[in-house]
Amino acid sequence: MMTLSLKNKLAQGAQLYGMFNSIPNPLVTEIIAASGYDFVIIDSEHTAINDETLEHMIRAAEAAQITPIVRVSQAIERDIIKVLDMGARGIVVPHVTDKAKVEQVVQLSRYYPQGLRSLNGGRMAKFGEIPLTEYMNDANNDILVIAMIEDKEGIAALEDIVQVEGLDMIIEGAADLSQSFGIPWETTSDTVQSALRYMHDVTQAADKYFCALPRDTAQQKMWLQRGVNAFVLGDERGKLYRHLKSELSVHKGAHTT
């Protein structure tokens, strides 16, 4: 587990780049890893990924030495414990709006004494080859608990949310946040950008990690100047679409020159 510990790399101050992996195929996970990304967030909230495929995607990430994180659809026991037992090194919980939800997620994601995650001697403990108490300690130290703030209610409760012991990171969700403010897709509006800066300030003050989703290089530079070192650069579906469309346009244009 240690070689894929994103938490250790964050603590060292490394600049880390990730991508949402929405296409339910382990080959795509390997492509993202081969492209040089540090971590992948496998998205089970918005995409139809079955359990077997999800487990294979996590294995593909492990084999390619990229850290597998899973965005679950709900902060419920079945979703969180299952993907951690599959081998996810982190959990992203969407639409966090209150402290109680984060406390619940921490309880489900950490073993005693930090939480009450159900004990299991499966693949992550090499079926008992690794002493289970040793694995419990490693998991508690390495697994990232990440709350996604993408509602105005989450902004209002943020100062309480970031105080939860066991929460490691806040990740911004500007798209849904814009909708929550009544201005869907206006992610560059002053209202949304001000909320994101506030989110970072509060997170930093609580000594938690912050992950940004820059939409362009100007946003990237702004976050770098603020000391942010974790970034998610969108999802592979949109990048694939834009690349294919752009390349086709170039080739079609060759006929007219």
Coordinates of C-alpha atoms in Angstrom, one line a residue:
M1 CA 0.0 0.0 0.0
M2 CA 2.8 2.4 0.9
T3 CA 4.0 2.8 -2.7
L4 CA 0.6 4.1 -3.7
S5 CA 0.0 6.3 -0.7
L6 CA -1.1 9.7 -2.0
K7 CA -1.1 11.0 1.5
N8 CA 2.6 10.5 1.9
K9 CA 3.2 12.4 -1.4
L10 CA 1.0 15.3 -0.3
A11 CA 2.8 15.6 3.0
Q12 CA 6.1 15.9 1.0
G13 CA 4.6 18.8 -0.9
A14 CA 4.8 17.2 -4.3
Q15 CA 2.6 18.6 -7.1
L16 CA 0.1 15.9 -7.9
Y17 CA -2.3 15.5 -10.9
G18 CA -5.3 13.3 -11.2
M19 CA -8.2 12.7 -13.5
F20 CA -11.7 11.4 -13.3
N21 CA -11.9 7.9 -14.8
S22 CA -15.5 7.6 -16.1
I23 CA -15.2 5.0 -18.9
P24 CA -15.7 1.7 -17.2
N25 CA -12.7 -0.2 -18.6
P26 CA -9.4 -1.1 -16.9
L27 CA -7.6 -0.3 -20.2
V28 CA -8.6 3.4 -19.9
T29 CA -7.2 3.4 -16.3
E30 CA -3.9 2.1 -17.6
I31 CA -3.9 4.8 -20.4
I32 CA -4.3 7.5 -17.8
A33 CA -1.5 6.0 -15.7
A34 CA 0.8 5.8 -18.8
S35 CA 0.1 9.4 -19.5
G36 CA 1.9 10.3 -16.3
Y37 CA -1.0 11.2 -13.9
D38 CA -0.4 10.5 -10.2
F39 CA -3.9 9.4 -9.2
V40 CA -7.2 8.5 -10.8
I41 CA -10.6 9.1 -9.3
I42 CA -12.8 6.2 -10.6
D43 CA -16.3 7.7 -10.8
S44 CA -19.1 5.4 -9.6
E45 CA -21.4 8.4 -9.0
H46 CA -22.2 9.4 -12.6
T47 CA -21.3 6.3 -14.5
A48 CA -22.5 2.7 -14.8
I49 CA -19.6 0.7 -13.3
N50 CA -20.4 -2.7 -11.9
D51 CA -18.6 -4.1 -9.0
E52 CA -16.5 -6.6 -10.9
T53 CA -15.3 -3.9 -13.4
L54 CA -14.6 -1.5 -10.6
E55 CA -12.4 -4.0 -8.9
H56 CA -10.5 -4.7 -12.2
M57 CA -10.0 -0.9 -12.6
I58 CA -8.5 -0.7 -9.2
R59 CA -6.2 -3.6 -9.9
A60 CA -5.2 -1.9 -13.2
A61 CA -4.3 1.2 -11.3
E62 CA -2.2 -0.8 -8.8
A63 CA -0.3 -2.6 -11.6
A64 CA 0.4 0.7 -13.4
Q65 CA 1.5 2.4 -10.1
I66 CA -1.2 5.1 -10.1
T67 CA -3.2 5.7 -6.9
P68 CA -6.8 4.5 -7.2
I69 CA -9.4 6.7 -5.5
V70 CA -13.2 6.0 -5.9
R71 CA -16.0 8.6 -5.9
V72 CA -18.9 6.8 -4.4
S73 CA -22.5 7.6 -5.0
Q74 CA -23.6 7.8 -1.4
A75 CA -22.0 8.0 2.1
I76 CA -23.4 4.6 3.0
E77 CA -21.7 1.5 4.6
R78 CA -22.0 -0.8 1.6
D79 CA -20.5 1.7 -0.9
I80 CA -17.6 2.8 1.2
I81 CA -16.5 -0.5 2.9
K82 CA -16.8 -2.4 -0.3
V83 CA -14.6 -0.2 -2.4
L84 CA -12.0 0.0 0.3
D85 CA -11.9 -3.8 0.5
M86 CA -11.5 -3.8 -3.3
G87 CA -8.3 -1.8 -2.8
A88 CA -9.3 1.9 -3.2
R89 CA -6.7 4.1 -1.5
G90 CA -9.2 6.9 -1.0
I91 CA -12.9 7.8 -1.0
V92 CA -14.5 10.9 -2.5
V93 CA -17.9 11.6 -1.1
P94 CA -20.0 13.9 -3.3
H95 CA -22.4 16.7 -2.1
V96 CA -21.1 16.9 1.5
T97 CA -23.3 19.5 3.2
D98 CA -22.8 18.9 6.9
K99 CA -20.4 17.7 9.6
A100 CA -22.4 14.6 10.5
K101 CA -22.0 13.1 7.0
V102 CA -18.2 13.5 7.2
E103 CA -18.2 11.9 10.7
Q104 CA -20.1 9.0 9.3
V105 CA -17.7 8.6 6.4
V106 CA -14.7 8.6 8.7
Q107 CA -16.3 5.9 10.9
L108 CA -16.8 3.7 7.8
S109 CA -13.3 4.4 6.4
R110 CA -11.1 4.0 9.4
Y111 CA -10.4 1.0 11.6
Y112 CA -10.4 1.2 15.4
P113 CA -9.4 3.4 17.2
Q114 CA -10.1 6.1 14.5
G115 CA -13.3 4.5 13.3
L116 CA -15.3 1.3 13.1
R117 CA -14.7 0.0 9.5
S118 CA -15.7 -3.6 9.3
L119 CA -12.8 -6.0 9.7
N120 CA -11.8 -8.1 6.7
G121 CA -8.8 -10.3 5.8
G122 CA -9.3 -10.0 2.1
R123 CA -7.0 -9.0 -0.8
M124 CA -5.6 -5.8 0.8
A125 CA -4.2 -7.9 3.7
K126 CA -3.1 -10.5 1.2
F127 CA -5.7 -12.8 2.6
G128 CA -3.9 -12.9 6.0
E129 CA -0.3 -12.9 4.7
I130 CA 0.0 -9.4 6.2
P131 CA -0.8 -9.4 9.9
L132 CA -4.3 -7.9 10.2
T133 CA -3.4 -5.4 12.9
E134 CA -0.5 -4.2 10.8
Y135 CA -2.8 -3.7 7.8
M136 CA -5.3 -1.9 9.9
N137 CA -2.6 0.6 11.0
D138 CA -1.3 1.0 7.4
A139 CA -4.9 1.6 6.1
N140 CA -5.6 4.2 8.8
N141 CA -2.4 6.0 7.9
D142 CA -2.7 5.9 4.1
I143 CA -6.3 6.0 3.0
L144 CA -7.6 9.4 2.1
V145 CA -11.0 10.6 3.2
I146 CA -12.1 13.3 0.8
A147 CA -15.2 15.5 1.0
M148 CA -16.5 17.1 -2.2
I149 CA -18.1 20.5 -1.5
E150 CA -20.5 21.4 -4.3
D151 CA -23.5 23.0 -2.7
K152 CA -24.0 26.4 -1.0
E153 CA -25.1 24.5 2.1
G154 CA -21.7 22.8 2.2
I155 CA -20.0 26.2 1.9
A156 CA -22.1 27.5 4.9
A157 CA -21.1 24.4 7.0
L158 CA -17.5 24.3 5.9
E159 CA -15.9 25.6 9.0
D160 CA -17.5 22.8 11.0
I161 CA -16.8 20.2 8.3
V162 CA -13.1 20.8 8.2
Q163 CA -12.8 20.2 11.9
V164 CA -13.7 16.5 11.7
E165 CA -10.8 14.4 12.8
G166 CA -10.0 11.9 10.1
L167 CA -11.0 14.0 7.2
D168 CA -8.0 14.5 5.0
M169 CA -9.0 16.6 2.0
I170 CA -11.6 18.9 0.5
I171 CA -12.1 18.9 -3.2
E172 CA -14.1 21.6 -4.9
G173 CA -17.0 21.0 -7.2
A174 CA -17.5 24.3 -9.1
A175 CA -20.0 22.9 -11.6
D176 CA -22.7 21.7 -9.2
L177 CA -21.8 24.7 -6.9
S178 CA -22.7 27.1 -9.7
Q179 CA -26.1 25.3 -10.1
S180 CA -26.6 25.5 -6.3
F181 CA -26.1 29.3 -6.5
G182 CA -28.7 29.4 -9.4
I183 CA -26.2 30.1 -12.2
P184 CA -25.6 26.7 -13.8
W185 CA -22.3 26.2 -15.6
E186 CA -21.1 29.8 -14.8
T187 CA -18.1 28.4 -13.0
T188 CA -16.0 31.4 -13.6
S189 CA -18.5 33.8 -12.1
D190 CA -17.4 36.0 -9.2
T191 CA -19.9 34.2 -7.0
V192 CA -18.5 30.8 -7.6
Q193 CA -14.8 31.8 -7.7
S194 CA -15.2 33.7 -4.4
A195 CA -16.7 30.6 -2.9
L196 CA -13.8 28.5 -4.1
R197 CA -11.3 30.8 -2.7
Y198 CA -13.1 30.8 0.6
M199 CA -13.2 27.0 0.5
H200 CA -9.5 26.9 0.1
D201 CA -8.8 29.5 2.9
V202 CA -11.0 27.5 5.4
T203 CA -9.5 24.2 4.4
Q204 CA -5.9 25.5 4.7
A205 CA -6.6 27.1 8.1
A206 CA -7.7 23.7 9.4
D207 CA -4.5 22.1 8.1
K208 CA -6.4 19.9 5.6
Y209 CA -5.4 19.3 2.0
F210 CA -7.3 21.0 -0.8
C211 CA -7.7 19.7 -4.3
A212 CA -8.6 22.1 -7.2
L213 CA -10.3 21.4 -10.6
P214 CA -8.7 24.1 -12.8
R215 CA -10.6 24.8 -16.0
D216 CA -7.7 26.6 -17.7
T217 CA -4.1 27.6 -17.1
A218 CA -5.1 30.9 -15.6
Q219 CA -7.0 29.1 -12.8
Q220 CA -4.1 26.6 -12.5
K221 CA -1.6 29.5 -11.9
M222 CA -3.9 31.1 -9.4
W223 CA -4.1 27.9 -7.3
L224 CA -0.4 27.4 -7.6
Q225 CA 0.2 30.9 -6.2
R226 CA -2.1 30.0 -3.3
G227 CA 0.1 27.0 -2.5
V228 CA -2.3 24.3 -3.8
N229 CA -0.5 21.1 -4.9
A230 CA -3.3 18.7 -5.8
F231 CA -5.3 19.0 -9.0
V232 CA -7.9 17.1 -11.0
L233 CA -7.8 17.9 -14.7
G234 CA -11.3 16.9 -15.7
D235 CA -12.4 13.5 -16.9
E236 CA -11.2 11.5 -19.8
R237 CA -14.5 11.4 -21.7
G238 CA -14.4 15.1 -22.4
K239 CA -10.7 15.1 -23.2
L240 CA -11.2 12.2 -25.7
Y241 CA -14.1 14.0 -27.3
R242 CA -12.3 17.3 -27.7
H243 CA -9.2 15.6 -29.0
L244 CA -11.0 13.5 -31.6
K245 CA -13.1 16.4 -32.8
S246 CA -10.1 18.7 -33.0
E247 CA -8.1 16.2 -35.0
L248 CA -11.0 15.5 -37.3
S249 CA -11.4 19.2 -38.0
V250 CA -7.7 19.6 -38.8
H251 CA -7.9 16.7 -41.3
K252 CA -11.1 17.9 -42.9
G253 CA -9.5 21.4 -43.2
A254 CA -6.6 19.9 -45.2
H255 CA -9.0 19.3 -48.1
T256 CA -9.7 23.1 -48.4
T257 CA -6.1 24.2 -48.4

